[in-house]
Amino acid sequence: MKRFAAAFLSVLFLAVPALAGATVAQAEEGARLRVELNELNPRVITGSTTTLTVSGTVTNTGDRKVNRPQVRLQVGERQTTSRGIGDVLSGAVIKDAPLTDFTSLADALEPGQSAPLNITVNLTGSKAAFARPGVYPLLVNVNGTPEFGGPARLGAVSMLMPVLAGPGKTTGHSSAGAPSMTLLWPLTSSVPPVYAAPYGQPLVLRDDKLADEIGPDGRLNALVTAATTAVQGDSSLAKSMCFALDPDLLATVDSMSRGYQVHTENGNIDGKGVQTAKTWLTSLRSLLTGRCAVALPFADADLNTVSRIRPGDPILVAQAAAAAATIQQLAGVTPQTGVLWPDGTLNESVLTALTQAGVKTVLTDAAKLAPAGAGGGVTVQGSTVWAQPTDSLISAAMTGVPSVPDSVTVAANTERAIAGQNGLGALAFRAGLGLPAGQERPNHLLVAPPRRWDAPAAELTTYLQQVGDFLNAGVVTAASLPSLLSAGPASSGAVGDGGQDPGAAIDPAVVSTLAKLDDQATGMASAMQLDPTKRVKPEDVVAPVRLAELRGASTGWRGLPADAATMNAQAEIGAISDRVSVQQPRQTIALASGNSPLPVYVVNDLPVGINARFTLNNNIGLRADDRKEVSFPAGGGRQYFLPVEALRAGRFSVDVSLSTPTGTPLGSSARFELTSTEYGAITIIATVAAGVALLLLASRRIYRRVKDARTGRDLVD
């Protein structure tokens, strides 16, 4: 009996993984197979839907051969809670059932080898999946048997499938009580591309990736192209859309259109995207004509980070929020007055600075508001700023959420070809699709896609078309952002952290470096004077440094090296510094006397005058008074005779450099080769003093010898 029980348990242990889709072994084996989907059709199931097609590729990303890889579709129960939707997004194991049988992909997949995935299932048969309106989890489950292992789920993609009506059924979702919807459409670069843009000099980019982004196959071009196609054919969708614009992106592309350079290790080269920039700007202006627009902070800067660069001073935060004029000038559209869409949770100092800058409304994650109104805004306690919430669940579905530990399942938003699918599902769920009668629904949905949404143009077009279909089907109704904001705040409350991911914060090293560079820029500005002929303000000369600080605080740098984030600000400081320099002498300088001055030629190529101090390094044998400030006029050179004193004769060298009165270095040092045949006053005094001391010591020694000799004679007598 015991042997039978043991044998039964062994068989059961081996059989359970296969029966349950091999979920028991998945944590042990890990995601050895990468599933990449390139088609999901349809995106929304309606009464006219007859089939469901999924296609893509499966690649062995592990280090062992996988035998008998096979795939099937699985469908879960209709979701009725936000928590259930969150479980699907995180890759948690949920209760589901097979929608298809397992289909073989290949006999085996060697490491690095791929196989096509193609599944088409008839939805009009006897199977009851998707029978009622609602949002269902759909899982693409890939199993296999790695060498030296057992059968396991080795890769999977989960997604949300909205169902407006069961296949073959005429009745479906009721549009009664449908909430209104506004869709934000963000346009900002992946990371700020500017390497340097000094006052009065050409724009230099760190690389030419932005030209690719705005090019025919680029991400930013896809966003503009898809939106143009969508709004031209659907007036309801056009009404609901509002374009979120980054003024730094617009200014950079505008500068590119007039010619620019790209920084390389071997020097700057001409950029390739001049015509591309012109074309993209023309397309953008055409799209925005008569449309709603809202401003992002300059370079999509993290305003909390900006507030820590110069604590207690609201000027930088205000500068980040002052985007209306740039957008109006370059995009030809007036953004919503006093409205800003920053990322993250705003601290008290930021809210104060925004109030002073004229910002009245910020668009923010609903999870950060307490209390969170049903689509209504909140006046932030302690300020006059009104926070209008974006929908947290929809944003999480489109952006992604932390996955369950050891899960091999990824969410559809990681699949570029179907990146918007979970966003569609979450939108339908929040609109009340399939929810029980009486369950509370929001009055309005403000949809905020990822700020740097990277999806092909075809996927963006599909997403917008489907959102338009939701509007036409009455799942949601169109509402413009101005009409939403005209309703005013629903309540007052606090803006809380809402569990912000620490990994999303800007690197503290970035803040520290930017703060030091800001101090240097302030020191430079204080050393400059207005030139009466050129009429350039010192603050205009250091303005590129301030903009570079905002770029360094961009949310695009999250998770990237601190050096990359601060490169622009360091280059701008260097560009100012390099325009004031000590010219390298061409020959050895002979000092005619111990107090001969050192002739130093200083070039100031800045359009402002500047005060500076000389510093001598490696100056053994030479002494100078480096405490005196010297003024150098704008746009030219000046010979200055630096008072020095030779401390020794012979041939020696000295390094001469400049700095502002606050200690910020200017230019690079120049090495002077010197010869001296004379001694300075101090050297002479020291020599005389040494001679006198030697004479005294010698006299004392002679005196003692004479005295000792006399004493000896007296004893003899």
XYZ file of C-alpha atoms in Angstrom:
717
model
C 0.000 0.000 0.000
C 2.819 2.396 0.869
C 4.555 1.644 -2.428
C 1.332 2.321 -4.312
C 0.837 5.633 -2.499
C 4.399 6.685 -3.167
C 4.086 5.799 -6.846
C 0.770 7.672 -7.093
C 2.213 10.808 -5.518
C 5.211 10.667 -7.843
C 2.992 10.431 -10.911
C 0.772 13.233 -9.580
C 3.818 15.469 -8.920
C 5.004 15.022 -12.501
C 1.563 15.374 -14.027
C 0.394 18.548 -12.255
C 2.774 20.932 -14.087
C 1.635 19.656 -17.458
C -2.045 19.897 -16.526
C -1.700 23.407 -15.086
C 0.320 24.872 -17.923
C 3.605 24.025 -16.173
C 3.352 26.876 -13.656
C 5.026 24.897 -10.845
C 8.388 24.663 -12.566
C 8.416 28.122 -14.128
C 10.144 29.841 -11.209
C 12.943 27.266 -11.301
C 13.514 27.424 -15.032
C 13.005 31.171 -15.645
C 12.079 32.910 -18.917
C 14.250 30.946 -21.330
C 12.052 31.747 -24.322
C 11.358 35.295 -25.517
C 7.949 35.728 -27.103
C 7.685 38.618 -29.579
C 4.227 39.261 -30.996
C 3.786 41.099 -34.278
C 0.024 40.697 -34.736
C -3.099 40.530 -32.591
C -6.315 40.651 -34.587
C -8.831 41.855 -33.593
C -7.889 44.197 -30.760
C -11.479 44.365 -29.513
C -14.026 41.584 -29.844
C -17.484 42.545 -31.102
C -20.561 40.652 -32.219
C -19.152 40.431 -35.752
C -15.864 38.844 -34.639
C -15.437 35.269 -35.841
C -11.750 34.490 -35.313
C -8.819 35.568 -33.156
C -5.306 35.538 -34.625
C -1.990 35.839 -32.808
C 1.363 35.682 -34.565
C 4.990 36.384 -33.766
C 8.258 34.615 -33.028
C 9.689 32.600 -30.152
C 13.437 32.788 -29.467
C 15.558 30.656 -27.157
C 17.389 33.214 -24.999
C 18.831 30.650 -22.566
C 22.043 28.651 -22.637
C 20.422 25.219 -23.084
C 18.505 23.586 -25.883
C 14.744 23.549 -25.390
C 12.962 20.438 -26.612
C 9.357 20.295 -27.822
C 8.492 24.031 -27.557
C 4.750 24.480 -27.903
C 2.214 27.285 -27.572
C -1.428 27.749 -26.711
C -3.821 30.572 -25.890
C -5.434 30.752 -22.465
C -8.246 33.029 -21.342
C -9.133 34.113 -17.831
C -12.377 35.127 -16.212
C -13.919 38.515 -16.890
C -12.291 41.072 -14.612
C -14.453 43.124 -12.255
C -11.846 44.777 -10.006
C -8.841 47.044 -10.483
C -6.795 44.588 -8.454
C -7.575 41.830 -10.939
C -6.461 44.070 -13.803
C -3.258 44.816 -11.880
C -2.550 41.101 -11.479
C -2.767 40.627 -15.237
C -0.414 43.544 -15.838
C 2.157 42.232 -13.340
C 2.255 38.705 -14.749
C 0.727 37.089 -11.674
C -0.684 33.594 -12.021
C -4.438 33.909 -12.509
C -7.226 31.409 -12.995
C -7.633 30.715 -16.700
C -8.643 28.007 -19.139
C -7.245 26.827 -22.468
C -8.656 28.595 -25.495
C -6.665 26.344 -27.849
C -4.724 23.116 -27.615
C -0.932 23.177 -27.471
C 0.603 23.590 -30.926
C 4.171 22.544 -31.641
C 6.555 25.306 -32.651
C 9.561 23.133 -33.525
C 11.182 19.854 -32.538
C 13.771 21.829 -30.551
C 15.255 25.307 -30.251
C 18.990 25.688 -29.816
C 20.273 28.750 -27.897
C 19.636 31.830 -30.052
C 17.369 29.960 -32.460
C 13.851 31.248 -33.293
C 10.627 29.721 -34.545
C 7.452 31.349 -35.921
C 4.303 31.480 -33.795
C 0.937 31.450 -35.566
C -2.406 30.724 -33.920
C -5.899 31.317 -35.296
C -8.890 30.245 -33.250
C -12.559 30.203 -34.247
C -14.612 32.072 -31.641
C -18.051 31.181 -32.967
C -17.958 27.507 -31.962
C -19.227 25.876 -28.832
C -16.578 27.382 -26.542
C -18.060 29.982 -24.201
C -14.978 32.252 -23.980
C -15.716 35.963 -24.356
C -19.441 35.264 -24.064
C -20.346 38.509 -22.272
C -19.154 42.117 -22.548
C -16.182 42.862 -20.339
C -12.393 42.811 -20.144
C -10.703 39.385 -20.154
C -7.102 38.294 -19.559
C -5.595 36.640 -22.636
C -2.356 34.689 -22.256
C 0.039 33.489 -24.938
C 1.686 30.583 -23.090
C 4.848 28.900 -24.417
C 6.043 25.672 -22.766
C 9.075 23.521 -23.378
C 11.551 21.095 -21.826
C 15.087 22.445 -21.352
C 18.004 20.042 -21.349
C 18.548 18.662 -17.854
C 15.107 19.958 -16.806
C 11.433 19.141 -16.856
C 8.457 20.581 -18.727
C 7.861 24.205 -17.760
C 6.344 27.477 -18.872
C 9.370 29.210 -20.370
C 7.809 32.348 -21.805
C 4.448 34.101 -21.925
C 2.732 37.371 -22.823
C -0.382 38.513 -20.976
C -2.789 41.135 -22.245
C -6.241 42.552 -21.709
C -8.893 41.761 -24.301
C -11.943 44.064 -24.350
C -15.195 42.450 -25.448
C -18.024 44.798 -26.512
C -20.303 41.907 -27.445
C -19.924 38.153 -27.539
C -19.012 36.716 -30.947
C -22.160 36.217 -32.986
C -24.357 38.146 -30.529
C -26.331 41.270 -31.342
C -26.605 42.676 -27.831
C -23.589 44.096 -26.146
C -22.303 46.884 -23.960
C -24.739 49.643 -23.014
C -23.496 53.200 -23.468
C -25.660 54.510 -20.649
C -23.601 56.338 -18.060
C -20.426 56.279 -20.165
C -17.750 58.630 -18.805
C -16.169 61.354 -20.898
C -12.560 60.986 -22.011
C -9.626 63.228 -22.907
C -6.472 61.801 -24.470
C -3.059 63.429 -23.988
C -0.523 62.867 -26.779
C 3.030 63.599 -25.538
C 5.873 64.735 -27.786
C 9.311 64.842 -26.159
C 12.716 63.420 -27.070
C 14.018 60.208 -25.562
C 16.807 62.120 -23.792
C 17.775 65.785 -24.245
C 20.166 65.627 -27.237
C 21.984 68.954 -26.826
C 25.709 68.759 -26.169
C 26.313 72.516 -26.247
C 24.508 75.608 -27.480
C 26.669 78.543 -26.313
C 25.481 82.097 -26.736
C 26.031 83.239 -30.316
C 27.463 79.907 -31.476
C 26.046 76.938 -33.472
C 24.036 74.160 -31.864
C 26.043 71.005 -31.156
C 24.256 67.703 -30.411
C 25.788 64.815 -28.472
C 24.835 62.480 -31.351
C 22.453 62.466 -34.308
C 19.777 60.203 -32.823
C 17.170 62.961 -32.773
C 17.429 63.178 -36.560
C 16.492 59.498 -36.601
C 13.607 60.042 -34.157
C 12.027 62.726 -36.319
C 12.911 60.896 -39.548
C 10.552 58.755 -41.640
C 10.995 55.650 -39.475
C 11.473 57.449 -36.171
C 9.442 57.425 -32.972
C 8.549 61.121 -32.952
C 7.597 61.060 -36.609
C 5.355 58.060 -35.937
C 3.546 59.959 -33.179
C 2.885 62.909 -35.480
C 1.949 60.772 -38.490
C -0.461 58.534 -36.572
C -2.171 61.486 -34.909
C -2.511 63.329 -38.220
C -4.209 60.342 -39.838
C -6.492 59.766 -36.859
C -7.774 63.307 -36.308
C -8.445 63.873 -40.000
C -10.885 60.986 -40.131
C -12.574 61.187 -36.735
C -13.919 64.473 -35.359
C -14.782 62.958 -31.967
C -11.256 61.684 -31.510
C -9.857 65.032 -32.648
C -11.995 66.785 -30.048
C -10.730 64.522 -27.258
C -7.003 64.843 -28.055
C -4.625 67.391 -26.532
C -0.971 67.470 -27.570
C 1.618 67.739 -24.791
C 4.658 69.597 -26.130
C 8.205 69.850 -24.805
C 9.559 73.354 -25.533
C 13.144 72.069 -25.486
C 12.337 69.564 -28.240
C 10.744 72.290 -30.362
C 13.658 74.679 -29.835
C 16.221 71.973 -30.637
C 14.516 70.847 -33.851
C 14.069 74.475 -34.901
C 17.812 75.071 -34.408
C 18.574 71.872 -36.326
C 16.560 73.186 -39.275
C 19.004 76.106 -39.582
C 22.122 73.929 -39.464
C 23.863 72.195 -36.591
C 26.845 70.062 -35.660
C 27.353 66.729 -33.917
C 30.015 66.182 -31.263
C 32.481 63.326 -31.845
C 35.762 62.281 -30.261
C 37.585 63.651 -33.316
C 35.801 67.000 -33.353
C 32.437 68.341 -34.437
C 30.895 67.314 -37.745
C 27.882 68.599 -39.671
C 24.549 67.031 -38.716
C 22.520 65.057 -41.238
C 19.020 66.128 -40.192
C 18.592 69.710 -41.437
C 15.943 68.873 -44.030
C 14.399 66.237 -41.761
C 13.955 68.879 -39.058
C 12.241 71.236 -41.486
C 9.881 68.504 -42.683
C 8.957 67.349 -39.180
C 8.291 70.880 -37.938
C 6.064 71.549 -40.944
C 4.088 68.354 -40.285
C 3.769 69.183 -36.590
C 2.537 72.725 -37.242
C -0.021 71.400 -39.696
C -1.246 68.844 -37.143
C -1.525 71.412 -34.344
C -3.471 74.013 -36.299
C -6.658 74.639 -34.338
C -5.859 71.839 -31.851
C -5.524 71.706 -28.094
C -1.984 71.874 -26.713
C -0.553 71.703 -23.219
C 2.996 72.340 -22.054
C 5.468 69.907 -20.577
C 8.261 71.353 -18.413
C 11.331 72.345 -20.410
C 13.136 69.100 -21.397
C 10.481 67.283 -19.351
C 12.502 68.181 -16.264
C 11.757 66.594 -12.901
C 10.681 69.724 -11.043
C 11.524 68.326 -7.617
C 15.075 67.762 -8.832
C 15.204 71.270 -10.279
C 14.150 72.721 -6.918
C 17.125 71.002 -5.246
C 19.704 72.463 -7.631
C 19.223 75.899 -6.107
C 17.306 75.399 -2.843
C 15.058 78.256 -1.812
C 15.260 80.002 -5.194
C 12.153 79.542 -7.406
C 13.741 80.965 -10.568
C 14.869 77.650 -12.114
C 11.505 75.967 -11.494
C 9.734 78.981 -12.977
C 12.023 78.845 -16.009
C 11.185 75.160 -16.518
C 7.483 76.041 -16.480
C 7.723 79.067 -18.785
C 6.968 77.305 -22.056
C 4.032 79.145 -23.584
C 6.034 81.677 -25.618
C 8.353 79.038 -27.092
C 5.466 76.770 -28.064
C 3.515 79.657 -29.579
C 6.489 80.841 -31.613
C 7.762 77.494 -32.875
C 4.633 75.324 -33.100
C 2.122 78.002 -34.051
C -0.360 77.010 -31.328
C -1.175 78.638 -28.006
C -1.005 76.109 -25.158
C -3.612 76.059 -22.407
C -2.944 79.054 -20.188
C -1.492 78.221 -16.797
C -1.617 74.439 -17.387
C 1.434 72.173 -17.009
C 1.915 68.393 -17.192
C 4.926 67.577 -14.981
C 6.021 64.083 -14.053
C 6.148 62.790 -10.484
C 4.907 64.210 -7.196
C 5.465 67.907 -6.619
C 6.892 69.098 -3.313
C 5.866 72.244 -1.479
C 8.662 74.432 -2.826
C 7.798 73.451 -6.402
C 4.122 74.273 -5.893
C 5.088 77.670 -4.502
C 7.397 78.350 -7.445
C 4.740 77.288 -9.959
C 2.213 79.593 -8.347
C 4.642 82.497 -8.696
C 5.227 81.497 -12.340
C 1.508 81.700 -13.118
C 0.787 77.963 -13.258
C -2.728 77.314 -12.006
C -3.292 73.681 -12.999
C -1.020 70.643 -13.064
C -1.985 67.318 -14.591
C -0.868 64.518 -12.302
C -1.340 60.854 -11.478
C -4.615 60.230 -9.613
C -2.756 57.868 -7.245
C -0.821 60.889 -5.975
C -3.973 62.763 -4.913
C -5.650 62.526 -1.537
C -8.559 62.324 -1.786
C -8.736 61.105 -5.365
C -11.899 62.465 -6.936
C -13.913 60.555 -9.497
C -12.242 62.310 -12.380
C -12.436 65.683 -10.628
C -9.585 67.994 -9.737
C -8.212 68.792 -6.293
C -6.990 72.142 -5.021
C -3.717 71.327 -3.294
C -3.772 72.313 0.347
C -1.424 75.169 1.163
C -1.342 76.477 -2.416
C -3.575 77.809 -5.152
C -2.525 75.104 -7.624
C -5.245 72.810 -8.902
C -4.240 69.185 -9.589
C -6.278 67.496 -12.317
C -5.809 63.692 -12.155
C -4.771 61.444 -14.999
C -6.076 57.881 -14.700
C -3.576 55.751 -12.779
C -4.765 52.339 -13.964
C -4.707 53.250 -17.652
C -1.263 54.842 -17.315
C 0.050 51.753 -15.512
C -1.346 49.501 -18.239
C 0.406 51.481 -20.963
C 3.653 52.217 -19.122
C 4.081 48.944 -17.254
C 4.117 47.894 -13.612
C 6.690 45.893 -11.605
C 6.360 42.221 -12.500
C 5.748 39.476 -9.980
C 9.097 37.999 -8.797
C 10.168 34.897 -10.754
C 7.329 35.330 -13.262
C 8.146 34.461 -16.863
C 5.125 36.405 -18.074
C 5.536 39.871 -19.588
C 2.806 42.420 -20.247
C 1.704 43.376 -23.740
C 3.051 46.921 -23.352
C 6.574 45.455 -23.767
C 5.630 44.149 -27.225
C 6.142 47.063 -29.644
C 3.675 45.769 -32.232
C 0.803 45.552 -29.714
C 2.069 48.079 -27.154
C -1.288 49.797 -26.759
C -3.388 46.671 -26.153
C -3.366 46.837 -22.361
C -4.131 50.534 -22.578
C -7.236 49.736 -24.606
C -8.264 47.077 -22.118
C -7.743 49.335 -19.116
C -9.643 52.178 -20.823
C -12.584 49.870 -21.517
C -12.514 48.572 -17.933
C -12.420 52.059 -16.410
C -15.293 53.051 -18.708
C -17.370 50.330 -17.040
C -17.271 47.628 -19.699
C -18.792 44.529 -18.115
C -18.854 45.926 -14.581
C -21.774 44.969 -12.347
C -24.683 47.404 -12.248
C -24.340 49.978 -9.511
C -20.545 49.800 -9.320
C -19.108 53.311 -9.152
C -17.520 54.647 -12.319
C -15.488 57.820 -12.877
C -17.166 60.799 -14.481
C -14.162 61.531 -16.636
C -11.017 59.731 -17.802
C -7.876 61.716 -18.560
C -5.681 59.252 -20.451
C -1.911 59.775 -20.250
C 0.224 57.451 -22.428
C 3.931 56.968 -21.695
C 5.769 60.252 -22.096
C 8.269 58.575 -24.439
C 5.974 56.025 -26.035
C 8.054 53.888 -28.381
C 5.735 52.024 -30.749
C 5.677 51.659 -34.536
C 3.485 54.022 -36.529
C 1.138 51.165 -37.418
C 0.573 50.361 -33.742
C -0.043 54.005 -32.838
C -2.513 54.264 -35.713
C -4.280 51.088 -34.588
C -4.486 52.368 -31.012
C -6.000 55.697 -32.060
C -8.429 54.024 -34.446
C -9.629 51.751 -31.677
C -10.023 54.657 -29.246
C -12.091 56.317 -31.961
C -14.199 53.155 -32.222
C -14.770 53.296 -28.443
C -16.038 56.857 -28.876
C -18.310 55.897 -31.751
C -19.633 52.867 -29.849
C -20.446 54.938 -26.777
C -17.958 53.213 -24.497
C -16.691 56.714 -23.701
C -17.674 60.170 -24.905
C -15.310 62.846 -26.214
C -14.434 65.809 -24.023
C -11.812 68.463 -24.710
C -9.264 69.373 -22.075
C -10.511 72.991 -21.886
C -14.048 71.798 -21.153
C -12.743 69.433 -18.486
C -10.739 72.170 -16.777
C -13.606 74.655 -16.986
C -15.513 72.581 -14.408
C -13.089 73.616 -11.660
C -11.747 71.521 -8.770
C -14.109 69.087 -7.060
C -12.454 69.210 -3.645
C -9.303 70.146 -1.794
C -6.622 67.780 -0.573
C -2.959 66.934 -0.424
C -0.605 65.643 -3.064
C 0.988 62.513 -1.626
C 3.778 60.190 -2.671
C 1.446 57.379 -3.621
C 4.207 54.803 -3.320
C 6.601 56.366 -5.794
C 9.227 53.963 -7.064
C 12.621 54.992 -5.590
C 14.227 53.729 -8.778
C 12.439 56.469 -10.709
C 14.211 59.255 -8.810
C 16.999 61.283 -10.375
C 20.488 60.191 -9.289
C 21.605 62.368 -6.306
C 25.013 62.700 -7.977
C 23.284 64.552 -10.817
C 21.768 67.057 -8.390
C 25.121 67.603 -6.663
C 26.995 68.181 -9.933
C 24.337 70.486 -11.361
C 24.308 72.532 -8.144
C 28.093 73.045 -8.384
C 27.830 74.049 -12.046
C 25.026 76.460 -11.184
C 27.289 78.106 -8.592
C 30.043 78.410 -11.204
C 27.642 80.015 -13.661
C 26.534 82.473 -10.997
C 30.175 83.320 -10.274
C 30.830 83.876 -13.973
C 27.818 86.151 -14.343
C 28.890 88.231 -11.341
C 32.337 88.742 -12.918
C 30.908 90.000 -16.226
C 30.066 93.571 -17.202
C 27.813 94.920 -19.911
C 29.797 96.160 -22.895
C 28.354 99.535 -24.059
C 28.858 98.695 -27.740
C 27.683 95.077 -27.841
C 24.814 95.508 -25.338
C 24.725 91.846 -24.297
C 23.589 91.104 -20.754
C 25.822 88.817 -18.676
C 22.816 86.673 -17.775
C 22.218 86.016 -21.484
C 25.743 84.614 -21.777
C 25.210 82.135 -18.930
C 21.578 81.352 -19.913
C 22.635 78.204 -21.851
C 24.022 76.818 -18.586
C 20.644 77.280 -16.890
C 18.875 75.476 -19.739
C 21.465 72.706 -19.562
C 20.702 72.294 -15.861
C 17.039 71.726 -16.737
C 18.067 69.188 -19.355
C 20.226 67.439 -16.776
C 17.155 67.096 -14.544
C 15.082 65.538 -17.357
C 13.065 62.456 -16.484
C 14.555 60.902 -19.610
C 17.833 60.359 -17.717
C 16.291 58.130 -15.053
C 18.317 54.972 -14.757
C 21.106 56.296 -16.975
C 24.658 57.314 -15.905
C 24.989 60.629 -14.073
C 27.809 61.750 -16.399
C 25.457 61.658 -19.372
C 22.891 63.831 -17.588
C 25.415 66.521 -16.640
C 27.438 66.519 -19.869
C 25.502 69.409 -21.414
C 25.892 71.697 -18.376
C 29.601 70.924 -18.122
C 30.061 71.636 -21.834
C 28.241 74.982 -21.510
C 30.458 76.043 -18.606
C 33.496 74.968 -20.632
C 32.306 76.887 -23.686
C 32.176 80.136 -21.684
C 35.441 79.443 -19.913
C 37.331 78.646 -23.113
C 36.534 82.053 -24.592
C 38.701 83.770 -21.976
C 42.264 82.483 -22.094
C 45.920 83.282 -21.576
C 47.783 83.132 -24.881
C 50.727 80.749 -24.991
C 53.977 82.712 -25.528
C 56.065 81.655 -28.519
C 59.495 82.184 -26.992
C 61.368 82.247 -23.739
C 60.875 85.431 -21.739
C 63.937 87.022 -20.155
C 63.366 88.928 -16.937
C 65.662 91.960 -17.098
C 65.672 92.429 -13.355
C 64.422 90.769 -10.214
C 61.258 92.898 -10.290
C 60.569 92.807 -14.027
C 56.843 92.338 -14.832
C 55.703 89.275 -16.761
C 54.004 90.218 -20.072
C 50.754 88.198 -20.375
C 48.385 88.474 -23.344
C 44.744 87.635 -22.522
C 42.062 87.022 -25.167
C 38.419 87.636 -24.196
C 36.157 86.418 -26.989
C 32.973 86.935 -24.945
C 30.530 89.722 -25.860
C 30.858 91.030 -22.287
C 33.747 92.341 -20.229
C 35.000 90.150 -17.427
C 37.003 90.531 -14.231
C 39.553 87.831 -13.522
C 42.512 86.956 -11.347
C 45.816 85.436 -12.379
C 47.055 82.262 -10.782
C 50.644 80.995 -10.996
C 51.312 77.296 -10.602
C 54.556 75.368 -10.755
C 56.100 78.696 -9.836
C 59.093 77.762 -7.713
C 61.497 80.651 -8.201
C 58.844 83.254 -8.938
C 56.450 85.208 -6.782
C 53.362 87.192 -7.871
C 50.478 89.019 -6.249
C 47.437 87.066 -7.524
C 44.886 88.820 -5.330
C 44.342 91.717 -7.695
C 41.352 91.650 -10.078
C 41.974 92.674 -13.660
C 39.255 93.751 -16.090
C 39.409 92.490 -19.675
C 37.186 94.139 -22.315
C 34.751 92.267 -24.536
C 35.645 90.844 -27.905
C 39.371 91.351 -28.040
C 42.781 90.909 -26.463
C 44.770 92.827 -23.929
C 48.404 92.819 -22.926
C 48.822 92.859 -19.180
C 52.089 93.174 -17.294
C 51.824 90.920 -14.286
C 54.011 92.120 -11.388
C 56.328 89.274 -10.399
C 59.500 88.878 -8.424
C 62.280 86.441 -9.250
C 63.421 84.457 -6.237
C 66.394 82.886 -7.961
C 68.481 83.209 -11.077
C 68.500 80.728 -13.940
C 66.018 79.148 -16.311
C 62.638 77.930 -15.089
C 58.978 77.649 -16.130
C 55.684 78.796 -14.673
C 52.031 77.994 -15.521
C 49.744 81.030 -15.754
C 45.952 80.696 -15.664
C 42.847 82.822 -15.051
C 39.837 82.426 -12.808
C 36.836 84.497 -11.816
C 36.981 86.300 -8.461
C 34.839 83.454 -7.066
C 37.361 80.851 -8.197
C 35.810 79.428 -11.373
C 38.620 78.547 -13.828
C 38.728 80.388 -17.146
C 40.345 78.839 -20.194
C 43.381 76.625 -19.897
C 46.728 77.443 -18.372
C 49.673 78.623 -20.494
C 53.281 77.633 -19.750
C 55.857 80.436 -19.706
C 59.554 79.628 -20.083
C 61.596 82.214 -18.183
C 65.235 83.154 -17.650
C 66.502 85.467 -14.920
C 69.959 86.806 -14.160
C 68.884 89.102 -11.353
C 67.602 88.533 -7.906
C 64.562 90.126 -6.440
C 64.627 92.315 -3.319
C 63.631 89.495 -1.040
C 66.354 87.271 -2.437
C 68.961 90.024 -1.947
C 67.792 90.720 1.579
C 67.877 87.030 2.363
C 71.376 86.750 0.893
C 72.670 89.775 2.835
C 71.059 88.493 6.004
C 72.682 85.122 5.486
C 76.063 86.803 4.866
C 75.749 88.902 8.031
C 74.810 85.818 10.016
C 77.811 83.957 8.585
C 80.098 86.870 9.435
C 78.791 86.984 12.992
C 79.262 83.271 13.469
C 82.806 83.432 12.065
C 83.666 86.397 14.291
C 82.321 84.579 17.323
C 84.435 81.536 16.507
C 87.599 83.665 16.088
C 86.865 85.504 19.305
C 86.537 82.251 21.276
C 89.790 80.903 19.847
C 91.684 84.088 20.791
C 90.171 84.023 24.247
C 91.062 80.364 24.755
C 94.654 81.050 23.655
C 95.094 83.891 26.168
C 93.658 81.788 28.971
C 96.238 79.079 28.231
C 99.194 81.483 28.418
C 97.981 82.881 31.717
C 97.949 79.385 33.238
C 101.525 78.723 32.054
C 102.788 81.899 33.642
